[in-house]
GROMACS .gro file of C-alpha atoms in nm:
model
  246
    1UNK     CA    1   7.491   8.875  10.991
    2UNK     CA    2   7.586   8.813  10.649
    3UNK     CA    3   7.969   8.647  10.604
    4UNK     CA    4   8.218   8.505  10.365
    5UNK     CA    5   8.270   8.087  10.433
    6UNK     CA    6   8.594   8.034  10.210
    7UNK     CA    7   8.740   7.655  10.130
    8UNK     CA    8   9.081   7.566   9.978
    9UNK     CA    9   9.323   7.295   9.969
   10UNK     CA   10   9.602   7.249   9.764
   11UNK     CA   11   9.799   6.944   9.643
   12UNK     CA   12  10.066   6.839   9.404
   13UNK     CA   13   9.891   6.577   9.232
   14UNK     CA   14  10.007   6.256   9.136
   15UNK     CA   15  10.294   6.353   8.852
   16UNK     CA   16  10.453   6.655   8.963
   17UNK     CA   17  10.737   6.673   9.240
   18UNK     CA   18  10.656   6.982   9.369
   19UNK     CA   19  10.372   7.237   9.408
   20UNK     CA   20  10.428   7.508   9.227
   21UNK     CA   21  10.067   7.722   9.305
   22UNK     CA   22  10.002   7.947   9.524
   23UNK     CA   23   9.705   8.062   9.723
   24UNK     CA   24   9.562   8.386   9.896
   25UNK     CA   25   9.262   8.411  10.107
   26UNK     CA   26   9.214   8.757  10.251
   27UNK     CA   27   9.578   8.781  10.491
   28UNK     CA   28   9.594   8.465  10.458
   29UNK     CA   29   9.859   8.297  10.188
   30UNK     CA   30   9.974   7.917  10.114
   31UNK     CA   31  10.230   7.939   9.919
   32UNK     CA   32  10.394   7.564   9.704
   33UNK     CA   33  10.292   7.322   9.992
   34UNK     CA   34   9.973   7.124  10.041
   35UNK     CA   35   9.698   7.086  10.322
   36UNK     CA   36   9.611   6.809  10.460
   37UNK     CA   37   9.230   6.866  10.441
   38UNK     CA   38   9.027   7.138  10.300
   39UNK     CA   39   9.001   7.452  10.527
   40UNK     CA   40   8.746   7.648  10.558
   41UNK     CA   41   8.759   8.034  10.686
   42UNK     CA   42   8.493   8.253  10.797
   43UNK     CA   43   8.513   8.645  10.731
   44UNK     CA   44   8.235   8.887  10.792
   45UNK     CA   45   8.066   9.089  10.463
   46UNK     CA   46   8.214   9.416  10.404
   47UNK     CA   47   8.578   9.470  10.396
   48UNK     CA   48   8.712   9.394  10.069
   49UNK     CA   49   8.819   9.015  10.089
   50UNK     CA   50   9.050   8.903   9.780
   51UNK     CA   51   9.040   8.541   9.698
   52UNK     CA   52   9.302   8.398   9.432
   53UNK     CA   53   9.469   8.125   9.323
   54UNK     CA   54   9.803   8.158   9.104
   55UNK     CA   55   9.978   7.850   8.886
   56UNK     CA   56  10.347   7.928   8.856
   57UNK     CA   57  10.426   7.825   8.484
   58UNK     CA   58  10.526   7.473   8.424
   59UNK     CA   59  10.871   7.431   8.221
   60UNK     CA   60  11.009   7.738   8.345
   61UNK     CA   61  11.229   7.794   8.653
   62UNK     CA   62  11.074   7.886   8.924
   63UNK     CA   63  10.698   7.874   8.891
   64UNK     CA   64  10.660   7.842   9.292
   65UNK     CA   65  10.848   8.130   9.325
   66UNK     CA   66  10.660   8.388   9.095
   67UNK     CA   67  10.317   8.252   9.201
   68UNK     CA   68  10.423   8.309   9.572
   69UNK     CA   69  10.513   8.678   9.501
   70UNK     CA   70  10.191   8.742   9.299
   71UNK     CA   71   9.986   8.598   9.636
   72UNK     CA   72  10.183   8.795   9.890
   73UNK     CA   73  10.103   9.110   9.720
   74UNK     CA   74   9.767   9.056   9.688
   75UNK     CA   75   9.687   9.007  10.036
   76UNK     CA   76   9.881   9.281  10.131
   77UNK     CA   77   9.729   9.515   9.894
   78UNK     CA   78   9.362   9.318   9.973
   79UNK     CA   79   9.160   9.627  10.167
   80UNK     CA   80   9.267   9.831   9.862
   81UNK     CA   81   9.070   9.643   9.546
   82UNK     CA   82   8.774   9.839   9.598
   83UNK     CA   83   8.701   9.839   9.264
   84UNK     CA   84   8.766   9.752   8.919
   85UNK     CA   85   9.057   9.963   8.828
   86UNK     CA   86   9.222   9.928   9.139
   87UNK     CA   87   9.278   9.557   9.081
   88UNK     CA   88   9.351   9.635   8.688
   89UNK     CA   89   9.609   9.896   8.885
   90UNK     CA   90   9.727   9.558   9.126
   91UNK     CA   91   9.770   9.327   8.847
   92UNK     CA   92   9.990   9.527   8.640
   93UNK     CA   93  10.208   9.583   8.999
   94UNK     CA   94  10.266   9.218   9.043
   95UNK     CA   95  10.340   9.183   8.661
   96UNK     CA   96  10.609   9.442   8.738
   97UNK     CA   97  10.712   9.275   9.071
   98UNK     CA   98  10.791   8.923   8.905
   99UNK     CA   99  10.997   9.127   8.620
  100UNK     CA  100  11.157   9.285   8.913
  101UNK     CA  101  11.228   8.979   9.135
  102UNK     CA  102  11.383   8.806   8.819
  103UNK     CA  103  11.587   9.080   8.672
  104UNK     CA  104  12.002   8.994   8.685
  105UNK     CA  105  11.911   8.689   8.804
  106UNK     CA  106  11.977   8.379   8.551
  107UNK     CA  107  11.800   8.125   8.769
  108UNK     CA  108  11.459   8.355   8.766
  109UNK     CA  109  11.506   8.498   8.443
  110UNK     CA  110  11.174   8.378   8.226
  111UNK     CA  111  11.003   8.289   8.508
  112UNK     CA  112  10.568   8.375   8.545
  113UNK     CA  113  10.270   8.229   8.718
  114UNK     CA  114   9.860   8.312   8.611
  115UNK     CA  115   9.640   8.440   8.872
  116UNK     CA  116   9.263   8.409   8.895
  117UNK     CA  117   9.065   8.516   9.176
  118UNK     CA  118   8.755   8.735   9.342
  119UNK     CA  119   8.758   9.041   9.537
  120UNK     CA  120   8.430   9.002   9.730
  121UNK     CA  121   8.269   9.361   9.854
  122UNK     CA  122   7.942   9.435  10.044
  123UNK     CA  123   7.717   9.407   9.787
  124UNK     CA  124   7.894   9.309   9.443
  125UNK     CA  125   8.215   9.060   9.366
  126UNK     CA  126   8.461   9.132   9.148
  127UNK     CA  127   8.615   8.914   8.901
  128UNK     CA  128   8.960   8.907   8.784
  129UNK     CA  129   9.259   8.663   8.603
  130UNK     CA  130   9.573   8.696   8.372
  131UNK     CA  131   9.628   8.302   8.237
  132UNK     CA  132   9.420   8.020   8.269
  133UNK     CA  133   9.324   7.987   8.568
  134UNK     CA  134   8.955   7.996   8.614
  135UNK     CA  135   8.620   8.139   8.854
  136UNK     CA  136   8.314   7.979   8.811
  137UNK     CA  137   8.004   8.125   8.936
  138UNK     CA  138   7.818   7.779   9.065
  139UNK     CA  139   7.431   7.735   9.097
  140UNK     CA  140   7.235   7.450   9.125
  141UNK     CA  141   7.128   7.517   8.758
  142UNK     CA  142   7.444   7.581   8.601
  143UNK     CA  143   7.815   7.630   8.626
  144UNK     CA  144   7.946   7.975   8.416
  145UNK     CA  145   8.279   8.034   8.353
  146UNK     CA  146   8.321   8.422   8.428
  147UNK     CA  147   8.677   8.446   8.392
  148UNK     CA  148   8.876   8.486   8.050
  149UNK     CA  149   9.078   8.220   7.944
  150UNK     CA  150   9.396   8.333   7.797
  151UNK     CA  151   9.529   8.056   7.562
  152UNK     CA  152   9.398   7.928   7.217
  153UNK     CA  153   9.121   7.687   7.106
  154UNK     CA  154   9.216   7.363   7.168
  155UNK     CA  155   9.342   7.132   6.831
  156UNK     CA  156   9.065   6.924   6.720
  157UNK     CA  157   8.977   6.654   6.915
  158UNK     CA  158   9.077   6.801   7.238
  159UNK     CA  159   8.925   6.970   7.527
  160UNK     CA  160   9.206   7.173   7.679
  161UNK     CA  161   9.508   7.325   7.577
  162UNK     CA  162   9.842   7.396   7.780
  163UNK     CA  163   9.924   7.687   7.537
  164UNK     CA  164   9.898   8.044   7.779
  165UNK     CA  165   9.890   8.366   7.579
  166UNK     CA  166   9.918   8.607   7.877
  167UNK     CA  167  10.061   8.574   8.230
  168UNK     CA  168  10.231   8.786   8.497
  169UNK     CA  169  10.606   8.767   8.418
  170UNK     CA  170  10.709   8.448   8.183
  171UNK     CA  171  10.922   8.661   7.936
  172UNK     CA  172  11.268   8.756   7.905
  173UNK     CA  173  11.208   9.133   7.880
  174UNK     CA  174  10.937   9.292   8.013
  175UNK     CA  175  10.583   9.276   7.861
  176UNK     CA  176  10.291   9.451   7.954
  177UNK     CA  177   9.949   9.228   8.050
  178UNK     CA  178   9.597   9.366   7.977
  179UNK     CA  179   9.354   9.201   8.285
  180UNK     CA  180   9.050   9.066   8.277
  181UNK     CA  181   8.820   9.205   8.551
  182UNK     CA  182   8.440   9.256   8.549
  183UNK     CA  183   8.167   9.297   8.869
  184UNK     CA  184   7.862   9.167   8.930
  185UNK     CA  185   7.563   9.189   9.206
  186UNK     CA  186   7.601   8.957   9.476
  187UNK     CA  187   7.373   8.810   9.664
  188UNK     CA  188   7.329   8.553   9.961
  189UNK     CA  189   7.352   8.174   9.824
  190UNK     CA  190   7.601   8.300   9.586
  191UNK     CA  191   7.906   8.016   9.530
  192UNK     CA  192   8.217   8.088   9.309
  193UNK     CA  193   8.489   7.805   9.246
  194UNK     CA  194   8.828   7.966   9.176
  195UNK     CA  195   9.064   7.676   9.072
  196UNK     CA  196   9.381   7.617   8.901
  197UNK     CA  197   9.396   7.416   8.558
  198UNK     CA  198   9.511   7.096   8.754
  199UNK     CA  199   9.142   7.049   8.855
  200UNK     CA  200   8.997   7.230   8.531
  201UNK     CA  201   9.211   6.976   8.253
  202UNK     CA  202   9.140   6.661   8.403
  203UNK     CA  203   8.788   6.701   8.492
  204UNK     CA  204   8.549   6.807   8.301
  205UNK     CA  205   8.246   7.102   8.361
  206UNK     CA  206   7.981   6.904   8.408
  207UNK     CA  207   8.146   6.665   8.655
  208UNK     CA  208   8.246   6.996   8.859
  209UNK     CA  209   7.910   7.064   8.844
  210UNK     CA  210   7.777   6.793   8.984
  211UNK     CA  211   7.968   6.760   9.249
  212UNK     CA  212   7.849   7.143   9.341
  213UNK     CA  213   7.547   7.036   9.261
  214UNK     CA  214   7.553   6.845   9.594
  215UNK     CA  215   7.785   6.976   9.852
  216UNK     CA  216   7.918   7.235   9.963
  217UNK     CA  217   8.203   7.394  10.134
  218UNK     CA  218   8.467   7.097  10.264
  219UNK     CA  219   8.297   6.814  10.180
  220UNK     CA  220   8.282   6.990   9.770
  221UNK     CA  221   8.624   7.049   9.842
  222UNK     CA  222   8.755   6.710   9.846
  223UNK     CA  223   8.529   6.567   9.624
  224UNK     CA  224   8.658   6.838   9.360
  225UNK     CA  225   9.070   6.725   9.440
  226UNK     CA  226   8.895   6.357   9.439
  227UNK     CA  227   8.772   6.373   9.071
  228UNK     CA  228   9.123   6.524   9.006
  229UNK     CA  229   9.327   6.277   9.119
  230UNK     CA  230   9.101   6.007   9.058
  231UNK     CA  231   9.169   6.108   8.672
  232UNK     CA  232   9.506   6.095   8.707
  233UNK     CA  233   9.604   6.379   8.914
  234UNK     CA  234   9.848   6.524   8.618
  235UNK     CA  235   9.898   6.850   8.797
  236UNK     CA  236   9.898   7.062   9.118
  237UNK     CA  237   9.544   7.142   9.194
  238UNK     CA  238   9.458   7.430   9.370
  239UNK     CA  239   9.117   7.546   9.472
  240UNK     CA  240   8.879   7.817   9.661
  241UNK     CA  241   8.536   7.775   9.739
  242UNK     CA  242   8.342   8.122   9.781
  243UNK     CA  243   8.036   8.141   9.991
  244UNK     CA  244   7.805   8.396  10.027
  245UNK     CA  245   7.598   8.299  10.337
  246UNK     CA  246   7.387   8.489  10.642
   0.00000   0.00000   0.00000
């Protein structure tokens, strides 16, 4: 019978005093705290299962507590995303939510998180993100980027930049988002990495890709928050590893 094996951890890193992602995983939602280990949970292929990762926004108040509120409603509204515009429709509702949550209130006001994630279905995933967050689609031959990166080109000489142009919430007064969401076949084998910037800016592709290249599930895991903190660990790293197995 085919199923869904799903990995995640989540840690603070080594500068940072406090984890300020969040996580959902079908029901299921860690919200700024870490795991001890990876976990990895089993779901069977079919029902709409919505994988995400959100990074409340650093130098702002209260990144932990938009992110959290962005991964709630997701897995509440999880059986819904049946397709594309309904998690266009979802996205926009959590954009409104953290407006909501920080309206009158001066130690909220400004605050904002990005969210990147999948919505696996029976036969085709669905890709989605507001930020920079990332989802990789990971194969032994290559690792793609198929989410939308919402920040400028890096300054010469760089590879990253901390500079978001979009996120849900972030503002003063309310501002619309536009979503990136697209589908694509799936099929058994298939592995998508959905991961927070904390992994993503200190290690580079092709060292995420060879780790993939040789494990899988919660041994990749840890190697993946390894490399991370290994190269410094400058940020709370958050990731999901998506299975497609039978």
């Amino acid at each position: 019978m085919p199923y869904i094996a799903v990995t995640a951890l989540s840690d603070v890193g080594l500068i940072r005093e406090h984890n300020e992602d969040s996580l959902v995983i079908g029901p299921w939602t860690l919200c700024g705290t870490v795991t001890e280990n990876p976990q990895t949970l089993l779901f069977p292929l079919g029902t709409p299962l919505v994988v995400a990762v959100a990074d409340g926004l650093g130098g702002q108040p209260a990144g932990e507590v938009a992110s959290a509120l962005v991964v709630r409603r997701l897995a509440s509204l999880g059986a819904s995303l049946t397709g594309e515009e309904a998690v266009r429709e979802a996205l926009t509702l959590c954009n409104r939510l953290v407006y909501s949550a920080a309206e009158g209130d001066p130690d909220l006001v400004t605050m904002g998180t990005t969210i990147a994630g999948t919505v696996v279905l029976g036969d085709s995933l669905l890709t989605f993100n507001v930020g920079d967050s990332k989802v990789f689609h990971a194969s032994k031959d290559e690792l793609r980027q198929v989410s939308v990166d919402d920040s400028p080109p890096p300054r010469p000489g760089h590879r990253t930049t901390s500079a978001v142009t979009q996120t849900l919430g972030g503002s003063t007064a309310y501002t619309a988002v536009t979503p990136h969401v697209s589908a694509t076949a799936l099929t058994t084998g298939d592995r998508y990495l959905v991961c927070t910037d904390g992994l993503t800016d200190p290690v580079p592709d092709e060292d995420i890709h060879s780790l993939l290249r040789v494990h899988d599930d919660g041994r990749a895991a840890y190697e993946l928050w390894k490399a991370a903190i290994e190269a410094g660990g400058p940020d709370n790293i958050t990731l999901a590893l998506v299975r497609i197995g039978e």
